[in-house]
């Protein structure tokens, strides 16, 4: 956190902290007020989905600013540990902050949102298919039970 504070302070960027033991029942509401978020994994995905630029970073290392050019690499590693290949220093963080481009950030966010919508639609489709199979199996089982009961009555 000291390196983040230093890099932001040098550039006149206000640094607010979320997570880190702070309970926020609706982080998506807080995230939409942010321009840029330092996060990894699911938190990075949530931040991108909320429209934030993301620099992947935690105590294990710095991955960098997620851009249209490197999105696939970060996505492949789930914006997590394997992408954190650089040391966390005020200088390395500052270099990533200096790469920030609002338009590219918006494009990356739109891409993440589209992927999430597509994934959620696929999950819903899979759940519906599983439910239909369950209904069909239940109907077949009910029919078999009725047939067995008729045979027992004869």
Coordinates of N, CA, C and O in Angstrom, one line a residue:
X1 N 0.8 -1.2 0.0 CA 0.0 0.0 0.0 C 0.9 1.3 0.0 O 0.5 2.2 -0.7
X2 N 2.0 1.3 0.7 CA 2.8 2.5 0.6 C 3.3 2.9 -0.8 O 3.3 4.1 -1.2
X3 N 3.6 1.9 -1.6 CA 4.0 2.2 -3.0 C 2.9 2.8 -3.8 O 3.1 3.7 -4.6
X4 N 1.7 2.2 -3.6 CA 0.5 2.8 -4.3 C 0.3 4.2 -3.9 O 0.0 5.1 -4.7
X5 N 0.3 4.5 -2.6 CA 0.1 5.8 -2.1 C 1.1 6.8 -2.7 O 0.7 7.9 -3.1
X6 N 2.4 6.4 -2.7 CA 3.4 7.3 -3.2 C 3.2 7.6 -4.7 O 3.3 8.7 -5.1
X7 N 3.0 6.5 -5.5 CA 2.8 6.7 -6.9 C 1.6 7.6 -7.2 O 1.6 8.5 -8.1
X8 N 0.5 7.4 -6.5 CA -0.7 8.3 -6.7 C -0.5 9.7 -6.2 O -0.8 10.6 -6.9
X9 N 0.2 9.8 -5.0 CA 0.4 11.2 -4.5 C 1.3 12.0 -5.4 O 1.0 13.2 -5.7
X10 N 2.3 11.4 -6.0 CA 3.2 12.1 -6.9 C 2.4 12.7 -8.1 O 2.7 13.7 -8.7
X11 N 1.4 12.0 -8.5 CA 0.6 12.3 -9.7 C -0.7 13.1 -9.3 O -1.5 13.4 -10.2
X12 N -0.9 13.4 -8.1 CA -2.1 14.1 -7.6 C -3.3 13.3 -7.7 O -4.4 13.9 -7.9
X13 N -3.2 12.0 -7.6 CA -4.4 11.1 -7.7 C -4.8 10.8 -6.2 O -4.0 10.3 -5.4
X14 N -6.1 11.0 -5.9 CA -6.6 10.6 -4.6 C -6.8 9.1 -4.6 O -7.3 8.5 -5.5
X15 N -6.2 8.4 -3.6 CA -6.3 7.0 -3.4 C -7.2 6.7 -2.3 O -7.0 7.0 -1.1
X16 N -8.3 6.0 -2.6 CA -9.3 5.5 -1.6 C -9.1 4.0 -1.5 O -8.8 3.4 -2.5
X17 N -9.3 3.4 -0.4 CA -9.2 2.0 -0.2 C -10.5 1.3 0.0 O -11.4 1.8 0.7
X18 N -10.7 0.2 -0.6 CA -11.9 -0.7 -0.4 C -11.3 -2.1 -0.1 O -10.2 -2.4 -0.4
X19 N -12.2 -3.0 0.3 CA -11.7 -4.3 0.6 C -10.7 -4.2 1.8 O -11.0 -3.4 2.8
X20 N -9.7 -4.9 1.8 CA -8.7 -4.9 2.9 C -9.3 -5.0 4.2 O -9.1 -4.2 5.1
X21 N -10.3 -5.9 4.4 CA -11.0 -6.0 5.7 C -12.2 -5.1 5.9 O -12.8 -5.1 6.9
X22 N -12.4 -4.2 5.0 CA -13.6 -3.3 5.1 C -14.8 -4.0 4.4 O -14.7 -4.4 3.3
X23 N -15.8 -4.1 5.2 CA -17.1 -4.7 4.6 C -17.9 -3.7 3.8 O -18.2 -2.7 4.3
X24 N -18.1 -4.0 2.6 CA -18.9 -3.2 1.7 C -20.0 -4.1 1.1 O -19.7 -5.0 0.3
X25 N -21.2 -4.0 1.6 CA -22.3 -4.9 1.1 C -22.6 -4.7 -0.3 O -23.2 -5.6 -0.9
X26 N -22.3 -3.6 -0.9 CA -22.6 -3.4 -2.4 C -21.4 -2.7 -3.0 O -21.4 -1.5 -3.4
X27 N -20.3 -3.5 -3.2 CA -19.1 -2.9 -3.8 C -19.3 -2.3 -5.2 O -18.6 -1.4 -5.6
X28 N -20.2 -2.9 -5.9 CA -20.5 -2.4 -7.3 C -20.9 -0.9 -7.3 O -20.7 -0.2 -8.2
X29 N -21.6 -0.5 -6.2 CA -22.0 0.9 -6.1 C -20.8 1.8 -5.9 O -20.8 2.9 -6.4
X30 N -19.9 1.3 -5.1 CA -18.7 2.1 -4.8 C -17.8 2.1 -6.0 O -17.2 3.2 -6.3
X31 N -17.7 1.0 -6.7 CA -16.8 0.9 -7.9 C -17.1 1.9 -9.0 O -16.3 2.4 -9.7
X32 N -18.4 2.1 -9.3 CA -18.8 2.9 -10.4 C -18.4 4.4 -10.2 O -18.3 5.2 -11.1
X33 N -18.0 4.8 -9.0 CA -17.5 6.1 -8.7 C -16.0 6.2 -8.9 O -15.4 7.3 -8.8
X34 N -15.4 5.1 -9.2 CA -13.9 5.1 -9.4 C -13.5 5.1 -10.9 O -14.2 4.5 -11.7
X35 N -12.4 5.8 -11.2 CA -11.9 5.8 -12.5 C -10.9 4.6 -12.7 O -10.9 4.0 -13.8
X36 N -10.1 4.3 -11.7 CA -9.1 3.3 -11.8 C -9.1 2.5 -10.5 O -9.2 3.1 -9.4
X37 N -8.9 1.2 -10.6 CA -8.8 0.3 -9.4 C -7.6 -0.6 -9.5 O -7.2 -1.1 -10.5
X38 N -7.0 -0.8 -8.3 CA -5.9 -1.7 -8.2 C -6.5 -3.0 -7.6 O -7.0 -3.0 -6.5
X39 N -6.4 -4.1 -8.4 CA -7.1 -5.3 -7.9 C -6.6 -6.5 -8.7 O -5.9 -6.3 -9.7
X40 N -6.9 -7.7 -8.2 CA -6.6 -8.9 -9.0 C -7.8 -9.8 -8.9 O -8.8 -9.6 -8.1
X41 N -7.8 -10.8 -9.8 CA -8.8 -11.9 -9.7 C -10.2 -11.3 -9.9 O -10.5 -10.5 -10.7
X42 N -11.1 -11.9 -9.1 CA -12.5 -11.5 -9.2 C -12.8 -10.0 -9.0 O -13.6 -9.4 -9.6
X43 N -12.0 -9.4 -8.1 CA -12.1 -8.0 -7.8 C -11.8 -7.2 -9.1 O -12.4 -6.2 -9.4
X44 N -10.8 -7.6 -9.8 CA -10.4 -6.9 -11.1 C -11.5 -7.1 -12.1 O -11.9 -6.1 -12.8
X45 N -12.1 -8.3 -12.2 CA -13.2 -8.5 -13.1 C -14.4 -7.6 -12.7 O -15.1 -7.0 -13.6
X46 N -14.7 -7.6 -11.4 CA -15.8 -6.7 -11.0 C -15.6 -5.3 -11.3 O -16.5 -4.5 -11.7
X47 N -14.4 -4.8 -11.1 CA -14.0 -3.4 -11.4 C -14.1 -3.1 -12.9 O -14.7 -2.1 -13.2
X48 N -13.6 -4.0 -13.7 CA -13.7 -3.8 -15.1 C -15.2 -3.8 -15.6 O -15.6 -3.0 -16.4
X49 N -16.0 -4.7 -15.0 CA -17.4 -4.7 -15.3 C -18.2 -3.4 -14.8 O -19.2 -3.1 -15.4
X50 N -17.6 -2.8 -13.8 CA -18.2 -1.6 -13.3 C -17.8 -0.3 -14.1 O -18.2 0.8 -13.8
X51 N -16.9 -0.5 -15.1 CA -16.5 0.6 -15.9 C -15.1 1.2 -15.5 O -14.8 2.3 -16.0
X52 N -14.4 0.5 -14.6 CA -13.2 1.1 -14.1 C -12.0 0.6 -15.0 O -12.0 -0.5 -15.5
X53 N -11.0 1.4 -15.0 CA -9.7 0.9 -15.5 C -9.1 0.1 -14.4 O -9.4 0.3 -13.2
X54 N -8.3 -0.9 -14.7 CA -7.7 -1.8 -13.7 C -6.2 -1.9 -13.9 O -5.8 -2.2 -15.0
X55 N -5.5 -1.8 -12.8 CA -4.1 -2.2 -12.7 C -4.0 -3.4 -11.8 O -4.4 -3.3 -10.7
X56 N -3.6 -4.5 -12.4 CA -3.6 -5.7 -11.6 C -2.4 -5.6 -10.7 O -1.2 -5.4 -11.1
X57 N -2.6 -5.8 -9.4 CA -1.6 -5.5 -8.4 C -2.1 -6.1 -7.1 O -3.2 -5.9 -6.7
X58 N -1.2 -6.7 -6.4 CA -1.4 -7.1 -4.9 C 0.0 -7.3 -4.3 O 1.0 -6.9 -4.9
X59 N 0.0 -7.8 -3.1 CA 1.3 -7.9 -2.4 C 2.2 -8.9 -3.1 O 3.4 -8.9 -2.9
X60 N 1.7 -9.7 -4.0 CA 2.6 -10.7 -4.7 C 3.3 -10.1 -5.9 O 4.2 -10.6 -6.4
X61 N 2.8 -9.0 -6.4 CA 3.4 -8.3 -7.6 C 2.5 -7.5 -8.4 O 1.3 -7.3 -8.0
X62 N 3.0 -6.9 -9.5 CA 2.3 -6.0 -10.3 C 2.2 -6.6 -11.7 O 3.2 -7.0 -12.3
X63 N 1.0 -6.7 -12.2 CA 0.8 -7.2 -13.6 C 0.8 -6.0 -14.6 O 1.4 -6.1 -15.6
X64 N 0.1 -5.0 -14.2 CA 0.0 -3.8 -15.0 C -1.4 -3.4 -15.4 O -2.4 -4.0 -14.9
X65 N -1.4 -2.3 -16.2 CA -2.7 -1.7 -16.6 C -3.3 -2.7 -17.6 O -2.6 -3.1 -18.6
X66 N -4.6 -3.1 -17.4 CA -5.3 -3.9 -18.4 C -5.7 -3.0 -19.6 O -6.4 -2.0 -19.4
X67 N -5.2 -3.3 -20.8 CA -5.5 -2.6 -22.0 C -6.1 -3.5 -23.1 O -6.1 -4.7 -22.9
X68 N -6.5 -2.9 -24.1 CA -7.0 -3.7 -25.2 C -6.0 -4.6 -25.8 O -6.2 -5.7 -26.2
X69 N -4.7 -4.1 -25.8 CA -3.6 -4.9 -26.3 C -3.2 -6.1 -25.4 O -2.8 -7.2 -26.0
X70 N -3.4 -6.0 -24.1 CA -2.9 -7.1 -23.3 C -4.1 -7.8 -22.6 O -3.9 -8.7 -21.7
X71 N -5.3 -7.5 -22.9 CA -6.5 -8.0 -22.2 C -6.5 -9.6 -22.3 O -6.7 -10.2 -21.2
X72 N -6.2 -10.1 -23.4 CA -6.3 -11.6 -23.5 C -5.3 -12.3 -22.6 O -5.6 -13.3 -22.0
X73 N -4.1 -11.7 -22.5 CA -3.1 -12.3 -21.5 C -3.6 -12.3 -20.1 O -3.5 -13.3 -19.4
X74 N -4.1 -11.1 -19.7 CA -4.7 -11.0 -18.3 C -5.9 -11.9 -18.1 O -6.0 -12.6 -17.1
X75 N -6.7 -12.0 -19.1 CA -8.0 -12.8 -19.0 C -7.6 -14.3 -18.9 O -8.2 -15.0 -18.1
X76 N -6.6 -14.7 -19.7 CA -6.1 -16.1 -19.6 C -5.7 -16.5 -18.2 O -5.8 -17.6 -17.8
X77 N -5.1 -15.5 -17.5 CA -4.6 -15.8 -16.2 C -5.6 -15.3 -15.1 O -5.3 -15.2 -13.9
X78 N -6.9 -15.0 -15.5 CA -7.9 -14.6 -14.6 C -7.6 -13.4 -13.9 O -8.0 -13.2 -12.7
X79 N -6.8 -12.5 -14.5 CA -6.3 -11.3 -13.8 C -5.7 -11.5 -12.5 O -5.8 -10.7 -11.6
X80 N -5.1 -12.6 -12.3 CA -4.6 -13.0 -11.0 C -3.1 -13.3 -11.0 O -2.3 -12.9 -11.8
X81 N -2.7 -14.2 -10.0 CA -1.3 -14.4 -9.6 C -0.3 -14.6 -10.8 O 0.7 -13.9 -10.8
X82 N -0.6 -15.4 -11.8 CA 0.3 -15.6 -12.9 C 0.6 -14.4 -13.7 O 1.5 -14.3 -14.5
X83 N -0.2 -13.4 -13.6 CA 0.0 -12.1 -14.4 C 0.8 -11.1 -13.6 O 1.2 -10.1 -14.1
X84 N 1.1 -11.4 -12.3 CA 1.7 -10.4 -11.5 C 3.3 -10.7 -11.5 O 3.9 -11.2 -10.6
X85 N 3.9 -10.2 -12.6 CA 5.3 -10.6 -12.9 C 6.3 -9.5 -12.5 O 7.5 -9.7 -12.6
X86 N 5.8 -8.3 -12.2 CA 6.7 -7.2 -11.9 C 6.7 -6.8 -10.4 O 5.7 -7.1 -9.7
X87 N 7.8 -6.2 -9.9 CA 7.8 -5.8 -8.5 C 6.8 -4.7 -8.3 O 6.6 -3.9 -9.2
X88 N 6.4 -4.6 -7.0 CA 5.5 -3.5 -6.7 C 6.3 -2.4 -6.0 O 6.8 -2.5 -4.9
X89 N 6.6 -1.3 -6.8 CA 7.3 -0.2 -6.4 C 6.5 1.1 -6.8 O 5.7 1.0 -7.7
X90 N 6.9 2.2 -6.2 CA 6.2 3.4 -6.6 C 6.5 3.7 -8.1 O 5.7 4.2 -8.9
X91 N 7.7 3.3 -8.6 CA 8.1 3.6 -10.0 C 7.3 2.7 -10.9 O 6.9 3.2 -12.0
X92 N 7.2 1.4 -10.6 CA 6.5 0.5 -11.6 C 5.0 0.8 -11.6 O 4.4 0.8 -12.6
X93 N 4.5 1.2 -10.4 CA 3.1 1.5 -10.4 C 2.9 2.9 -11.1 O 1.9 3.0 -11.9
X94 N 3.7 3.8 -10.9 CA 3.7 5.1 -11.6 C 3.7 4.9 -13.1 O 3.0 5.6 -13.8
X95 N 4.6 4.0 -13.6 CA 4.7 3.8 -15.0 C 3.3 3.3 -15.6 O 2.9 3.7 -16.7
X96 N 2.7 2.5 -14.8 CA 1.3 1.9 -15.3 C 0.3 3.0 -15.2 O -0.6 3.1 -16.1
X97 N 0.3 3.8 -14.2 CA -0.6 5.0 -14.1 C -0.5 5.9 -15.2 O -1.5 6.4 -15.8
X98 N 0.8 6.1 -15.7 CA 1.0 7.0 -16.8 C 0.5 6.5 -18.1 O 0.3 7.2 -19.1
X99 N 0.3 5.2 -18.2 CA -0.3 4.6 -19.4 C -1.8 4.7 -19.5 O -2.4 4.3 -20.6
X100 N -2.4 5.2 -18.5 CA -3.9 5.2 -18.5 C -4.4 6.0 -19.7 O -4.0 7.1 -20.0
X101 N -5.4 5.4 -20.3 CA -6.1 6.1 -21.5 C -7.6 5.8 -21.3 O -8.0 4.7 -21.3
X102 N -8.4 6.9 -21.1 CA -9.8 6.7 -20.8 C -10.5 6.0 -21.9 O -11.3 5.1 -21.6
X103 N -10.3 6.3 -23.1 CA -11.0 5.6 -24.2 C -10.7 4.1 -24.3 O -11.6 3.3 -24.5
X104 N -9.4 3.8 -24.1 CA -9.1 2.3 -24.1 C -9.7 1.7 -22.9 O -10.2 0.5 -23.0
X105 N -9.7 2.3 -21.7 CA -10.3 1.8 -20.5 C -11.8 1.5 -20.8 O -12.3 0.4 -20.4
X106 N -12.5 2.4 -21.4 CA -13.9 2.2 -21.8 C -14.1 1.0 -22.7 O -15.0 0.2 -22.5
X107 N -13.2 0.8 -23.6 CA -13.2 -0.3 -24.6 C -13.0 -1.6 -23.8 O -13.7 -2.6 -24.1
X108 N -12.0 -1.7 -22.9 CA -11.8 -2.9 -22.1 C -13.0 -3.2 -21.3 O -13.4 -4.4 -21.2
X109 N -13.5 -2.2 -20.6 CA -14.7 -2.4 -19.8 C -15.9 -2.9 -20.6 O -16.6 -3.9 -20.1
X110 N -16.1 -2.4 -21.8 CA -17.2 -2.9 -22.6 C -17.0 -4.3 -23.0 O -17.9 -5.1 -23.0
X111 N -15.7 -4.7 -23.3 CA -15.4 -6.1 -23.6 C -15.7 -7.0 -22.5 O -16.3 -8.1 -22.7
X112 N -15.3 -6.6 -21.3 CA -15.5 -7.5 -20.1 C -17.0 -7.6 -19.9 O -17.5 -8.7 -19.6
X113 N -17.7 -6.5 -20.0 CA -19.2 -6.6 -19.8 C -19.8 -7.5 -20.8 O -20.7 -8.3 -20.4
X114 N -19.4 -7.4 -22.0 CA -20.0 -8.3 -23.1 C -19.7 -9.7 -22.8 O -20.6 -10.6 -22.9
X115 N -18.5 -10.0 -22.4 CA -18.1 -11.4 -22.0 C -19.0 -11.9 -20.9 O -19.4 -13.1 -20.8
X116 N -19.2 -11.1 -19.8 CA -20.0 -11.5 -18.7 C -21.4 -11.7 -19.1 O -22.0 -12.7 -18.6
X117 N -22.0 -10.9 -19.9 CA -23.4 -11.1 -20.4 C -23.5 -12.4 -21.2 O -24.4 -13.1 -21.0
X118 N -22.5 -12.6 -22.0 CA -22.5 -13.8 -22.8 C -22.4 -15.1 -21.9 O -23.1 -16.0 -22.1
X119 N -21.5 -15.0 -20.9 CA -21.3 -16.1 -20.0 C -22.6 -16.3 -19.2 O -23.0 -17.5 -19.0
X120 N -23.2 -15.3 -18.7 CA -24.4 -15.4 -17.9 C -25.5 -16.0 -18.8 O -26.3 -16.8 -18.3
X121 N -25.6 -15.6 -20.0 CA -26.6 -16.2 -20.9 C -26.4 -17.7 -21.1 O -27.3 -18.5 -21.1
X122 N -25.1 -18.0 -21.3 CA -24.8 -19.4 -21.5 C -25.1 -20.3 -20.2 O -25.7 -21.4 -20.3
X123 N -24.8 -19.7 -19.1 CA -25.1 -20.4 -17.8 C -26.6 -20.6 -17.7 O -27.1 -21.6 -17.3
X124 N -27.4 -19.5 -18.0 CA -28.8 -19.6 -17.9 C -29.3 -20.7 -18.9 O -30.2 -21.5 -18.5
X125 N -28.8 -20.7 -20.1 CA -29.2 -21.7 -21.1 C -28.9 -23.1 -20.6 O -29.7 -24.0 -20.7
X126 N -27.7 -23.3 -20.0 CA -27.3 -24.6 -19.4 C -28.3 -25.0 -18.3 O -28.7 -26.2 -18.2
X127 N -28.6 -24.0 -17.4 CA -29.5 -24.3 -16.3 C -30.9 -24.7 -16.8 O -31.5 -25.6 -16.3
X128 N -31.4 -24.0 -17.8 CA -32.7 -24.3 -18.4 C -32.7 -25.7 -19.0 O -33.6 -26.5 -18.9
X129 N -31.6 -26.1 -19.7 CA -31.5 -27.4 -20.3 C -31.5 -28.5 -19.3 O -32.1 -29.5 -19.4
X130 N -30.8 -28.3 -18.2 CA -30.7 -29.2 -17.1 C -32.1 -29.4 -16.4 O -32.5 -30.5 -16.1
X131 N -32.8 -28.3 -16.3 CA -34.1 -28.3 -15.7 C -35.1 -29.1 -16.6 O -35.9 -29.9 -16.1
X132 N -35.0 -28.8 -17.9 CA -35.8 -29.6 -18.9 C -35.6 -31.1 -18.8 O -36.5 -31.9 -18.8
X133 N -34.3 -31.4 -18.7 CA -33.9 -32.9 -18.6 C -34.5 -33.4 -17.3 O -35.0 -34.6 -17.3
X134 N -34.5 -32.7 -16.2 CA -35.0 -33.2 -14.9 C -36.5 -33.4 -15.0 O -37.0 -34.3 -14.5
X135 N -37.2 -32.4 -15.7 CA -38.6 -32.5 -15.8 C -39.0 -33.8 -16.7 O -39.9 -34.5 -16.3
X136 N -38.2 -34.0 -17.8 CA -38.4 -35.1 -18.6 C -38.2 -36.4 -17.9 O -39.0 -37.4 -18.0
X137 N -37.1 -36.5 -17.1 CA -36.8 -37.7 -16.3 C -37.9 -37.9 -15.2 O -38.3 -39.1 -15.0
X138 N -38.4 -36.9 -14.6 CA -39.4 -37.0 -13.6 C -40.7 -37.5 -14.2 O -41.4 -38.4 -13.7
X139 N -41.1 -37.0 -15.4 CA -42.3 -37.4 -16.2 C -42.1 -38.9 -16.5 O -43.1 -39.7 -16.4
X140 N -41.0 -39.3 -17.0 CA -40.8 -40.7 -17.3 C -40.9 -41.6 -16.1 O -41.5 -42.7 -16.1
X141 N -40.3 -41.2 -15.0 CA -40.4 -41.9 -13.8 C -41.8 -42.0 -13.3 O -42.3 -43.1 -12.8
X142 N -42.6 -40.9 -13.4 CA -44.0 -41.0 -12.9 C -44.8 -41.9 -13.8 O -45.6 -42.7 -13.3
X143 N -44.5 -41.9 -15.1 CA -45.2 -42.8 -16.0 C -44.9 -44.3 -15.6 O -45.8 -45.1 -15.6
X144 N -43.6 -44.5 -15.4 CA -43.2 -45.9 -15.0 C -43.9 -46.3 -13.7 O -44.3 -47.5 -13.6
X145 N -43.9 -45.4 -12.7 CA -44.6 -45.7 -11.4 C -46.1 -46.1 -11.6 O -46.6 -47.0 -11.0
X146 N -46.7 -45.3 -12.5 CA -48.2 -45.5 -12.8 C -48.3 -46.9 -13.4 O -49.2 -47.7 -13.1
X147 N -47.5 -47.2 -14.4 CA -47.5 -48.5 -15.0 C -47.3 -49.7 -14.1 O -48.0 -50.7 -14.1
X148 N -46.3 -49.5 -13.2 CA -46.0 -50.5 -12.2 C -47.2 -50.7 -11.2 O -47.6 -51.8 -10.9
X149 N -47.9 -49.6 -10.9 CA -49.0 -49.7 -10.0 C -50.2 -50.4 -10.6 O -50.9 -51.2 -10.0
X150 N -50.4 -50.2 -11.9 CA -51.5 -50.8 -12.7 C -51.2 -52.3 -12.8 O -52.1 -53.1 -12.6
X151 N -49.9 -52.7 -13.0 CA -49.6 -54.1 -13.0 C -49.8 -54.8 -11.7 O -50.3 -55.9 -11.6
X152 N -49.5 -54.1 -10.6 CA -49.6 -54.6 -9.2 C -51.1 -54.8 -8.9 O -51.5 -55.7 -8.2
X153 N -52.0 -53.9 -9.5 CA -53.4 -54.0 -9.2 C -54.1 -55.2 -9.9 O -55.1 -55.7 -9.5
X154 N -53.5 -55.7 -11.0 CA -54.1 -56.8 -11.8 C -53.8 -58.1 -11.2 O -53.7 -58.8 -10.5

